Amino acid sequence: MRAKSLLSLFALLPTFALFAADRTALLIANSDYGEHPIPEAKANVGKLAKVLEQAGFTVTVKENIEKGSHFRKELETYATTCPNGGVSLLYFCGYGSGFDRKMARTIEKPDGTKEKEWYVEPDSGIWGIADNTPYRIEDLIREFRIRSHARLHLIVLDCPYKFPKAKENQQGLMVIDPKTVPGGMVCYAAPPGKTLPTGTHSLLAESLSRHLLVKERPLGEAMEAVRAEVATKSGGKQEIWTGFSLPKDKSTSVTPSRKRNVSTSNLPPSNPKPGDEWINSLGMVFCWCPPGKFRMGVDGPPTPQTSDASPVDVVISKGFWISKYELTLGDYGRARKRNPEGREMVALVHANQPITGIKGPSALKFGSGTLDPVGKKAGCLPSGWGYRLPTEAEWEYACRAGGTSRFSFGDSARELHRYANYADRSLHQEDGSFHYGDLTANDGVGRRPAPIGSYLPNAWGIHDMHGNVSEFVQDQYLNQLPGGIDPLGDVEKRSNIVIRGGTWCSLADYCRSGFRLSCKFSNNEGHSDFRGMRVVLARKK
């Protein structure tokens, strides 16, 4: 696989953010525009804040932001408080419009000399109360793409009013590509390029407060209810516009009914139950795996691909916390400020992308060498505990989550598309060399990892163990699984290291809980865009 270079953008990330919940909201009411106020902005934010807090969101309210630089500062601060895989909602009520963006380019004259030429491009943004230029929508989305660790982003721009400072042909917001949103939805209170009739108030916030947070209601269905209600109550004067980052985002619920016990204390809870969650100082979410016994490996007659995975009995004598998601670019950037190849970090897609390209030795040292010092400094590392790669046995135990079937969810690969990013129709359509893809499944992701948490979790709440990127474990590769109590393959003479889990380009059979592969344990091992890692927090021996 070809390497993808990673450049810089994480330098401004705070190292020790404290995370209050896995659902956060930033609500902005810009009402004080001098001679052209929007008095309902504050009331709209108040309505939303109340229902969001009742639904378990941590809500931040801001009023009358003055300038684009202030918008940027607020978004930088807010976006980094969104923990891995959570839900983030940004609501802005104020003015928005198109504008002429002044741009420069260098042109070469016929005599060979070069000069700067100025030109304008149409753009759109939201206005501060004392600004001469709006804050670009593209810049707003970019802040979430490079800083937020939320899985679902809801960006709601309730600014359908005609702005006196804007030209007549620049009223309303320009359309944007919703695929630039890092998972989730963007919503305008009026279609692109349109505004409400003078004197008409927006009904978007009121309708959102009724429909968005209904438990188990798919986002697409909720927004359709909002659209219909707004149109009816406004007598056809208001029509909202929505765009979804991926088709599957429509089926995501903002408030799922599955009860989660999430702890945000500095230290993990002392008596957790299977699947209980804890968020550390970097916003990484961990799930509890209790002590227990299980059958490790692949059942059935061995094949050339599974001859090294004959089943063995294993005892996990001590419980451990395993990261709910694969390590992301954002996790690595917040902890190290550098990528695995030594360059400064950038999220080419967004911060919630699984990190790839990391080598075995670097993966092995990341826990004790990076996360332990960060945790100690933040007062969030229990005495006698430490971060590290999972053992091969711990990894499979966590993947199975108490189950005994081929996959954590059962034996049938027909359900795999709900739980894993693996070789499917979208991959085959993007690159015909992946001719073996499952043409009955199509997640729309194609030839790349998906954002973490894009698929269903297992019974203990852990995501992406069957697909997306394969993951390093501690063990030296042996041609037979080690069994017994807390087994660990020889770590003194590592030449090859075990990797576990399917990838975005794997056959369904390679995504089974017991399937194993290996690679060279060397910093000279070539770049891979399908190998990543996750970590555990466990008692030290």
mmCIF file with all atom_site columns, N, CA and C in Angstrom, residues 187-249:
data_model
loop_
_atom_site.group_PDB
_atom_site.id
_atom_site.type_symbol
_atom_site.label_atom_id
_atom_site.label_alt_id
_atom_site.label_comp_id
_atom_site.label_asym_id
_atom_site.label_entity_id
_atom_site.label_seq_id
_atom_site.pdbx_PDB_ins_code
_atom_site.Cartn_x
_atom_site.Cartn_y
_atom_site.Cartn_z
_atom_site.occupancy
_atom_site.B_iso_or_equiv
_atom_site.pdbx_formal_charge
_atom_site.auth_seq_id
_atom_site.auth_comp_id
_atom_site.auth_asym_id
_atom_site.auth_atom_id
_atom_site.pdbx_PDB_model_num
ATOM 1   N N  . CYS A 1 187 ? -27.045 21.338 8.710  1.00 0.00 ? 187 CYS A N  1
ATOM 2   C CA . CYS A 1 187 ? -28.425 21.767 8.492  1.00 0.00 ? 187 CYS A CA 1
ATOM 3   C C  . CYS A 1 187 ? -28.477 23.283 8.404  1.00 0.00 ? 187 CYS A C  1
ATOM 4   N N  . TYR A 1 188 ? -29.149 23.791 7.360  1.00 0.00 ? 188 TYR A N  1
ATOM 5   C CA . TYR A 1 188 ? -29.423 25.220 7.225  1.00 0.00 ? 188 TYR A CA 1
ATOM 6   C C  . TYR A 1 188 ? -30.908 25.455 7.523  1.00 0.00 ? 188 TYR A C  1
ATOM 7   N N  . ALA A 1 189 ? -31.216 26.622 8.065  1.00 0.00 ? 189 ALA A N  1
ATOM 8   C CA . ALA A 1 189 ? -32.610 26.970 8.334  1.00 0.00 ? 189 ALA A CA 1
ATOM 9   C C  . ALA A 1 189 ? -33.352 27.416 7.084  1.00 0.00 ? 189 ALA A C  1
ATOM 10  N N  . ALA A 1 190 ? -32.639 27.550 5.973  1.00 0.00 ? 190 ALA A N  1
ATOM 11  C CA . ALA A 1 190 ? -33.241 27.871 4.679  1.00 0.00 ? 190 ALA A CA 1
ATOM 12  C C  . ALA A 1 190 ? -32.380 27.228 3.601  1.00 0.00 ? 190 ALA A C  1
ATOM 13  N N  . PRO A 1 191 ? -32.934 26.922 2.440  1.00 0.00 ? 191 PRO A N  1
ATOM 14  C CA . PRO A 1 191 ? -32.125 26.328 1.375  1.00 0.00 ? 191 PRO A CA 1
ATOM 15  C C  . PRO A 1 191 ? -30.982 27.254 0.980  1.00 0.00 ? 191 PRO A C  1
ATOM 16  N N  . PRO A 1 192 ? -29.884 26.713 0.446  1.00 0.00 ? 192 PRO A N  1
ATOM 17  C CA . PRO A 1 192 ? -28.760 27.549 0.020  1.00 0.00 ? 192 PRO A CA 1
ATOM 18  C C  . PRO A 1 192 ? -29.224 28.676 -0.899 1.00 0.00 ? 192 PRO A C  1
ATOM 19  N N  . GLY A 1 193 ? -28.720 29.885 -0.601 1.00 0.00 ? 193 GLY A N  1
ATOM 20  C CA . GLY A 1 193 ? -29.054 31.042 -1.419 1.00 0.00 ? 193 GLY A CA 1
ATOM 21  C C  . GLY A 1 193 ? -30.413 31.646 -1.138 1.00 0.00 ? 193 GLY A C  1
ATOM 22  N N  . LYS A 1 194 ? -31.123 31.146 -0.135 1.00 0.00 ? 194 LYS A N  1
ATOM 23  C CA . LYS A 1 194 ? -32.467 31.633 0.178  1.00 0.00 ? 194 LYS A CA 1
ATOM 24  C C  . LYS A 1 194 ? -32.499 32.251 1.575  1.00 0.00 ? 194 LYS A C  1
ATOM 25  N N  . THR A 1 195 ? -33.461 33.142 1.793  1.00 0.00 ? 195 THR A N  1
ATOM 26  C CA . THR A 1 195 ? -33.696 33.722 3.119  1.00 0.00 ? 195 THR A CA 1
ATOM 27  C C  . THR A 1 195 ? -35.194 33.704 3.402  1.00 0.00 ? 195 THR A C  1
ATOM 28  N N  . LEU A 1 196 ? -35.550 33.927 4.665  1.00 0.00 ? 196 LEU A N  1
ATOM 29  C CA . LEU A 1 196 ? -36.959 34.014 5.038  1.00 0.00 ? 196 LEU A CA 1
ATOM 30  C C  . LEU A 1 196 ? -37.518 35.383 4.662  1.00 0.00 ? 196 LEU A C  1
ATOM 31  N N  . PRO A 1 197 ? -38.811 35.461 4.415  1.00 0.00 ? 197 PRO A N  1
ATOM 32  C CA . PRO A 1 197 ? -39.421 36.775 4.195  1.00 0.00 ? 197 PRO A CA 1
ATOM 33  C C  . PRO A 1 197 ? -39.206 37.677 5.410  1.00 0.00 ? 197 PRO A C  1
ATOM 34  N N  . THR A 1 198 ? -39.027 38.955 5.169  1.00 0.00 ? 198 THR A N  1
ATOM 35  C CA . THR A 1 198 ? -38.805 39.910 6.259  1.00 0.00 ? 198 THR A CA 1
ATOM 36  C C  . THR A 1 198 ? -39.925 39.806 7.292  1.00 0.00 ? 198 THR A C  1
ATOM 37  N N  . GLY A 1 199 ? -39.537 39.751 8.564  1.00 0.00 ? 199 GLY A N  1
ATOM 38  C CA . GLY A 1 199 ? -40.519 39.661 9.642  1.00 0.00 ? 199 GLY A CA 1
ATOM 39  C C  . GLY A 1 199 ? -40.895 38.249 10.036 1.00 0.00 ? 199 GLY A C  1
ATOM 40  N N  . THR A 1 200 ? -40.395 37.253 9.318  1.00 0.00 ? 200 THR A N  1
ATOM 41  C CA . THR A 1 200 ? -40.678 35.848 9.641  1.00 0.00 ? 200 THR A CA 1
ATOM 42  C C  . THR A 1 200 ? -39.597 35.305 10.556 1.00 0.00 ? 200 THR A C  1
ATOM 43  N N  . HIS A 1 201 ? -39.998 34.626 11.616 1.00 0.00 ? 201 HIS A N  1
ATOM 44  C CA . HIS A 1 201 ? -39.043 34.056 12.563 1.00 0.00 ? 201 HIS A CA 1
ATOM 45  C C  . HIS A 1 201 ? -38.789 32.585 12.242 1.00 0.00 ? 201 HIS A C  1
ATOM 46  N N  . SER A 1 202 ? -37.566 32.156 12.450 1.00 0.00 ? 202 SER A N  1
ATOM 47  C CA . SER A 1 202 ? -37.207 30.760 12.192 1.00 0.00 ? 202 SER A CA 1
ATOM 48  C C  . SER A 1 202 ? -37.817 29.843 13.252 1.00 0.00 ? 202 SER A C  1
ATOM 49  N N  . LEU A 1 203 ? -38.322 28.705 12.806 1.00 0.00 ? 203 LEU A N  1
ATOM 50  C CA . LEU A 1 203 ? -38.913 27.707 13.702 1.00 0.00 ? 203 LEU A CA 1
ATOM 51  C C  . LEU A 1 203 ? -37.997 26.507 13.912 1.00 0.00 ? 203 LEU A C  1
ATOM 52  N N  . LEU A 1 204 ? -36.773 26.593 13.415 1.00 0.00 ? 204 LEU A N  1
ATOM 53  C CA . LEU A 1 204 ? -35.889 25.430 13.428 1.00 0.00 ? 204 LEU A CA 1
ATOM 54  C C  . LEU A 1 204 ? -35.546 24.967 14.841 1.00 0.00 ? 204 LEU A C  1
ATOM 55  N N  . ALA A 1 205 ? -35.126 25.879 15.714 1.00 0.00 ? 205 ALA A N  1
ATOM 56  C CA . ALA A 1 205 ? -34.699 25.480 17.062 1.00 0.00 ? 205 ALA A CA 1
ATOM 57  C C  . ALA A 1 205 ? -35.833 24.822 17.834 1.00 0.00 ? 205 ALA A C  1
ATOM 58  N N  . GLU A 1 206 ? -37.012 25.407 17.744 1.00 0.00 ? 206 GLU A N  1
ATOM 59  C CA . GLU A 1 206 ? -38.170 24.856 18.456 1.00 0.00 ? 206 GLU A CA 1
ATOM 60  C C  . GLU A 1 206 ? -38.474 23.435 17.986 1.00 0.00 ? 206 GLU A C  1
ATOM 61  N N  . SER A 1 207 ? -38.408 23.216 16.688 1.00 0.00 ? 207 SER A N  1
ATOM 62  C CA . SER A 1 207 ? -38.700 21.886 16.151 1.00 0.00 ? 207 SER A CA 1
ATOM 63  C C  . SER A 1 207 ? -37.595 20.887 16.481 1.00 0.00 ? 207 SER A C  1
ATOM 64  N N  . LEU A 1 208 ? -36.347 21.321 16.420 1.00 0.00 ? 208 LEU A N  1
ATOM 65  C CA . LEU A 1 208 ? -35.236 20.438 16.800 1.00 0.00 ? 208 LEU A CA 1
ATOM 66  C C  . LEU A 1 208 ? -35.389 19.963 18.240 1.00 0.00 ? 208 LEU A C  1
ATOM 67  N N  . SER A 1 209 ? -35.794 20.869 19.125 1.00 0.00 ? 209 SER A N  1
ATOM 68  C CA . SER A 1 209 ? -35.916 20.515 20.539 1.00 0.00 ? 209 SER A CA 1
ATOM 69  C C  . SER A 1 209 ? -36.970 19.440 20.763 1.00 0.00 ? 209 SER A C  1
ATOM 70  N N  . ARG A 1 210 ? -37.919 19.305 19.841 1.00 0.00 ? 210 ARG A N  1
ATOM 71  C CA . ARG A 1 210 ? -38.960 18.284 19.979 1.00 0.00 ? 210 ARG A CA 1
ATOM 72  C C  . ARG A 1 210 ? -38.577 16.949 19.354 1.00 0.00 ? 210 ARG A C  1
ATOM 73  N N  . HIS A 1 211 ? -37.838 16.983 18.250 1.00 0.00 ? 211 HIS A N  1
ATOM 74  C CA . HIS A 1 211 ? -37.667 15.758 17.456 1.00 0.00 ? 211 HIS A CA 1
ATOM 75  C C  . HIS A 1 211 ? -36.267 15.151 17.485 1.00 0.00 ? 211 HIS A C  1
ATOM 76  N N  . LEU A 1 212 ? -35.231 15.955 17.708 1.00 0.00 ? 212 LEU A N  1
ATOM 77  C CA . LEU A 1 212 ? -33.867 15.471 17.510 1.00 0.00 ? 212 LEU A CA 1
ATOM 78  C C  . LEU A 1 212 ? -33.449 14.423 18.530 1.00 0.00 ? 212 LEU A C  1
ATOM 79  N N  . LEU A 1 213 ? -33.930 14.541 19.759 1.00 0.00 ? 213 LEU A N  1
ATOM 80  C CA . LEU A 1 213 ? -33.392 13.735 20.852 1.00 0.00 ? 213 LEU A CA 1
ATOM 81  C C  . LEU A 1 213 ? -34.299 12.587 21.279 1.00 0.00 ? 213 LEU A C  1
ATOM 82  N N  . VAL A 1 214 ? -35.278 12.242 20.460 1.00 0.00 ? 214 VAL A N  1
ATOM 83  C CA . VAL A 1 214 ? -36.125 11.083 20.767 1.00 0.00 ? 214 VAL A CA 1
ATOM 84  C C  . VAL A 1 214 ? -35.269 9.827  20.720 1.00 0.00 ? 214 VAL A C  1
ATOM 85  N N  . LYS A 1 215 ? -35.323 9.023  21.780 1.00 0.00 ? 215 LYS A N  1
ATOM 86  C CA . LYS A 1 215 ? -34.465 7.847  21.878 1.00 0.00 ? 215 LYS A CA 1
ATOM 87  C C  . LYS A 1 215 ? -34.698 6.879  20.723 1.00 0.00 ? 215 LYS A C  1
ATOM 88  N N  . GLU A 1 216 ? -33.588 6.396  20.197 1.00 0.00 ? 216 GLU A N  1
ATOM 89  C CA . GLU A 1 216 ? -33.548 5.396  19.128 1.00 0.00 ? 216 GLU A CA 1
ATOM 90  C C  . GLU A 1 216 ? -34.073 5.916  17.789 1.00 0.00 ? 216 GLU A C  1
ATOM 91  N N  . ARG A 1 217 ? -34.437 7.181  17.709 1.00 0.00 ? 217 ARG A N  1
ATOM 92  C CA . ARG A 1 217 ? -34.952 7.697  16.444 1.00 0.00 ? 217 ARG A CA 1
ATOM 93  C C  . ARG A 1 217 ? -33.792 7.975  15.508 1.00 0.00 ? 217 ARG A C  1
ATOM 94  N N  . PRO A 1 218 ? -33.776 7.381  14.315 1.00 0.00 ? 218 PRO A N  1
ATOM 95  C CA . PRO A 1 218 ? -32.690 7.650  13.372 1.00 0.00 ? 218 PRO A CA 1
ATOM 96  C C  . PRO A 1 218 ? -32.627 9.134  13.025 1.00 0.00 ? 218 PRO A C  1
ATOM 97  N N  . LEU A 1 219 ? -31.412 9.629  12.836 1.00 0.00 ? 219 LEU A N  1
ATOM 98  C CA . LEU A 1 219 ? -31.212 11.049 12.572 1.00 0.00 ? 219 LEU A CA 1
ATOM 99  C C  . LEU A 1 219 ? -31.965 11.496 11.323 1.00 0.00 ? 219 LEU A C  1
ATOM 100 N N  . GLY A 1 220 ? -31.913 10.680 10.272 1.00 0.00 ? 220 GLY A N  1
ATOM 101 C CA . GLY A 1 220 ? -32.617 11.041 9.041  1.00 0.00 ? 220 GLY A CA 1
ATOM 102 C C  . GLY A 1 220 ? -34.111 11.186 9.251  1.00 0.00 ? 220 GLY A C  1
ATOM 103 N N  . GLU A 1 221 ? -34.684 10.278 10.028 1.00 0.00 ? 221 GLU A N  1
ATOM 104 C CA . GLU A 1 221 ? -36.117 10.330 10.322 1.00 0.00 ? 221 GLU A CA 1
ATOM 105 C C  . GLU A 1 221 ? -36.452 11.552 11.169 1.00 0.00 ? 221 GLU A C  1
ATOM 106 N N  . ALA A 1 222 ? -35.586 11.854 12.141 1.00 0.00 ? 222 ALA A N  1
ATOM 107 C CA . ALA A 1 222 ? -35.811 13.027 12.988 1.00 0.00 ? 222 ALA A CA 1
ATOM 108 C C  . ALA A 1 222 ? -35.791 14.311 12.173 1.00 0.00 ? 222 ALA A C  1
ATOM 109 N N  . MET A 1 223 ? -34.822 14.426 11.266 1.00 0.00 ? 223 MET A N  1
ATOM 110 C CA . MET A 1 223 ? -34.720 15.648 10.472 1.00 0.00 ? 223 MET A CA 1
ATOM 111 C C  . MET A 1 223 ? -35.858 15.760 9.466  1.00 0.00 ? 223 MET A C  1
ATOM 112 N N  . GLU A 1 224 ? -36.378 14.641 9.004  1.00 0.00 ? 224 GLU A N  1
ATOM 113 C CA . GLU A 1 224 ? -37.541 14.685 8.121  1.00 0.00 ? 224 GLU A CA 1
ATOM 114 C C  . GLU A 1 224 ? -38.755 15.200 8.892  1.00 0.00 ? 224 GLU A C  1
ATOM 115 N N  . ALA A 1 225 ? -38.881 14.790 10.159 1.00 0.00 ? 225 ALA A N  1
ATOM 116 C CA . ALA A 1 225 ? -39.972 15.297 10.994 1.00 0.00 ? 225 ALA A CA 1
ATOM 117 C C  . ALA A 1 225 ? -39.812 16.797 11.240 1.00 0.00 ? 225 ALA A C  1
ATOM 118 N N  . VAL A 1 226 ? -38.575 17.239 11.451 1.00 0.00 ? 226 VAL A N  1
ATOM 119 C CA . VAL A 1 226 ? -38.308 18.670 11.625 1.00 0.00 ? 226 VAL A CA 1
ATOM 120 C C  . VAL A 1 226 ? -38.685 19.432 10.363 1.00 0.00 ? 226 VAL A C  1
ATOM 121 N N  . ARG A 1 227 ? -38.263 18.917 9.220  1.00 0.00 ? 227 ARG A N  1
ATOM 122 C CA . ARG A 1 227 ? -38.571 19.586 7.944  1.00 0.00 ? 227 ARG A CA 1
ATOM 123 C C  . ARG A 1 227 ? -40.071 19.746 7.751  1.00 0.00 ? 227 ARG A C  1
ATOM 124 N N  . ALA A 1 228 ? -40.817 18.653 7.984  1.00 0.00 ? 228 ALA A N  1
ATOM 125 C CA . ALA A 1 228 ? -42.262 18.687 7.770  1.00 0.00 ? 228 ALA A CA 1
ATOM 126 C C  . ALA A 1 228 ? -42.945 19.644 8.746  1.00 0.00 ? 228 ALA A C  1
ATOM 127 N N  . GLU A 1 229 ? -42.526 19.617 10.010 1.00 0.00 ? 229 GLU A N  1
ATOM 128 C CA . GLU A 1 229 ? -43.162 20.485 11.010 1.00 0.00 ? 229 GLU A CA 1
ATOM 129 C C  . GLU A 1 229 ? -42.880 21.953 10.734 1.00 0.00 ? 229 GLU A C  1
ATOM 130 N N  . VAL A 1 230 ? -41.633 22.272 10.386 1.00 0.00 ? 230 VAL A N  1
ATOM 131 C CA . VAL A 1 230 ? -41.279 23.663 10.091 1.00 0.00 ? 230 VAL A CA 1
ATOM 132 C C  . VAL A 1 230 ? -42.077 24.176 8.894  1.00 0.00 ? 230 VAL A C  1
ATOM 133 N N  . ALA A 1 231 ? -42.185 23.352 7.860  1.00 0.00 ? 231 ALA A N  1
ATOM 134 C CA . ALA A 1 231 ? -42.935 23.768 6.668  1.00 0.00 ? 231 ALA A CA 1
ATOM 135 C C  . ALA A 1 231 ? -44.405 24.001 6.996  1.00 0.00 ? 231 ALA A C  1
ATOM 136 N N  . THR A 1 232 ? -44.987 23.115 7.793  1.00 0.00 ? 232 THR A N  1
ATOM 137 C CA . THR A 1 232 ? -46.409 23.227 8.133  1.00 0.00 ? 232 THR A CA 1
ATOM 138 C C  . THR A 1 232 ? -46.683 24.436 9.019  1.00 0.00 ? 232 THR A C  1
ATOM 139 N N  . LYS A 1 233 ? -45.896 24.581 10.078 1.00 0.00 ? 233 LYS A N  1
ATOM 140 C CA . LYS A 1 233 ? -46.147 25.664 11.032 1.00 0.00 ? 233 LYS A CA 1
ATOM 141 C C  . LYS A 1 233 ? -45.839 27.041 10.462 1.00 0.00 ? 233 LYS A C  1
ATOM 142 N N  . SER A 1 234 ? -44.964 27.093 9.461  1.00 0.00 ? 234 SER A N  1
ATOM 143 C CA . SER A 1 234 ? -44.647 28.391 8.845  1.00 0.00 ? 234 SER A CA 1
ATOM 144 C C  . SER A 1 234 ? -45.567 28.700 7.673  1.00 0.00 ? 234 SER A C  1
ATOM 145 N N  . GLY A 1 235 ? -46.509 27.809 7.414  1.00 0.00 ? 235 GLY A N  1
ATOM 146 C CA . GLY A 1 235 ? -47.392 28.009 6.271  1.00 0.00 ? 235 GLY A CA 1
ATOM 147 C C  . GLY A 1 235 ? -46.649 27.970 4.953  1.00 0.00 ? 235 GLY A C  1
ATOM 148 N N  . GLY A 1 236 ? -45.586 27.181 4.901  1.00 0.00 ? 236 GLY A N  1
ATOM 149 C CA . GLY A 1 236 ? -44.796 27.053 3.681  1.00 0.00 ? 236 GLY A CA 1
ATOM 150 C C  . GLY A 1 236 ? -43.756 28.135 3.489  1.00 0.00 ? 236 GLY A C  1
ATOM 151 N N  . LYS A 1 237 ? -43.619 29.046 4.458  1.00 0.00 ? 237 LYS A N  1
ATOM 152 C CA . LYS A 1 237 ? -42.649 30.137 4.316  1.00 0.00 ? 237 LYS A CA 1
ATOM 153 C C  . LYS A 1 237 ? -41.215 29.696 4.607  1.00 0.00 ? 237 LYS A C  1
ATOM 154 N N  . GLN A 1 238 ? -41.052 28.634 5.413  1.00 0.00 ? 238 GLN A N  1
ATOM 155 C CA . GLN A 1 238 ? -39.703 28.187 5.763  1.00 0.00 ? 238 GLN A CA 1
ATOM 156 C C  . GLN A 1 238 ? -39.491 26.745 5.337  1.00 0.00 ? 238 GLN A C  1
ATOM 157 N N  . GLU A 1 239 ? -38.352 26.519 4.710  1.00 0.00 ? 239 GLU A N  1
ATOM 158 C CA . GLU A 1 239 ? -37.949 25.173 4.296  1.00 0.00 ? 239 GLU A CA 1
ATOM 159 C C  . GLU A 1 239 ? -36.500 24.971 4.731  1.00 0.00 ? 239 GLU A C  1
ATOM 160 N N  . ILE A 1 240 ? -36.237 23.914 5.495  1.00 0.00 ? 240 ILE A N  1
ATOM 161 C CA . ILE A 1 240 ? -34.863 23.675 5.936  1.00 0.00 ? 240 ILE A CA 1
ATOM 162 C C  . ILE A 1 240 ? -34.115 22.858 4.892  1.00 0.00 ? 240 ILE A C  1
ATOM 163 N N  . TRP A 1 241 ? -32.779 22.885 4.981  1.00 0.00 ? 241 TRP A N  1
ATOM 164 C CA . TRP A 1 241 ? -31.915 22.092 4.092  1.00 0.00 ? 241 TRP A CA 1
ATOM 165 C C  . TRP A 1 241 ? -30.961 21.276 4.948  1.00 0.00 ? 241 TRP A C  1
ATOM 166 N N  . THR A 1 242 ? -30.822 19.997 4.639  1.00 0.00 ? 242 THR A N  1
ATOM 167 C CA . THR A 1 242 ? -29.889 19.139 5.363  1.00 0.00 ? 242 THR A CA 1
ATOM 168 C C  . THR A 1 242 ? -29.040 18.348 4.384  1.00 0.00 ? 242 THR A C  1
ATOM 169 N N  . GLY A 1 243 ? -27.825 18.049 4.798  1.00 0.00 ? 243 GLY A N  1
ATOM 170 C CA . GLY A 1 243 ? -26.926 17.185 4.040  1.00 0.00 ? 243 GLY A CA 1
ATOM 171 C C  . GLY A 1 243 ? -26.197 16.270 5.000  1.00 0.00 ? 243 GLY A C  1
ATOM 172 N N  . PHE A 1 244 ? -26.023 14.997 4.625  1.00 0.00 ? 244 PHE A N  1
ATOM 173 C CA . PHE A 1 244 ? -25.385 14.012 5.489  1.00 0.00 ? 244 PHE A CA 1
ATOM 174 C C  . PHE A 1 244 ? -24.023 13.626 4.941  1.00 0.00 ? 244 PHE A C  1
ATOM 175 N N  . SER A 1 245 ? -23.067 13.477 5.851  1.00 0.00 ? 245 SER A N  1
ATOM 176 C CA . SER A 1 245 ? -21.703 13.136 5.462  1.00 0.00 ? 245 SER A CA 1
ATOM 177 C C  . SER A 1 245 ? -21.651 11.796 4.755  1.00 0.00 ? 245 SER A C  1
ATOM 178 N N  . LEU A 1 246 ? -22.309 10.784 5.312  1.00 0.00 ? 246 LEU A N  1
ATOM 179 C CA . LEU A 1 246 ? -22.404 9.451  4.726  1.00 0.00 ? 246 LEU A CA 1
ATOM 180 C C  . LEU A 1 246 ? -23.855 9.002  4.798  1.00 0.00 ? 246 LEU A C  1
ATOM 181 N N  . PRO A 1 247 ? -24.309 8.185  3.849  1.00 0.00 ? 247 PRO A N  1
ATOM 182 C CA . PRO A 1 247 ? -25.699 7.706  3.909  1.00 0.00 ? 247 PRO A CA 1
ATOM 183 C C  . PRO A 1 247 ? -26.037 7.043  5.239  1.00 0.00 ? 247 PRO A C  1
ATOM 184 N N  . LYS A 1 248 ? -25.073 6.318  5.828  1.00 0.00 ? 248 LYS A N  1
ATOM 185 C CA . LYS A 1 248 ? -25.353 5.599  7.073  1.00 0.00 ? 248 LYS A CA 1
ATOM 186 C C  . LYS A 1 248 ? -25.588 6.540  8.249  1.00 0.00 ? 248 LYS A C  1
ATOM 187 N N  . ASP A 1 249 ? -25.149 7.812  8.133  1.00 0.00 ? 249 ASP A N  1
ATOM 188 C CA . ASP A 1 249 ? -25.386 8.756  9.223  1.00 0.00 ? 249 ASP A CA 1
ATOM 189 C C  . ASP A 1 249 ? -26.878 9.010  9.436  1.00 0.00 ? 249 ASP A C  1
#
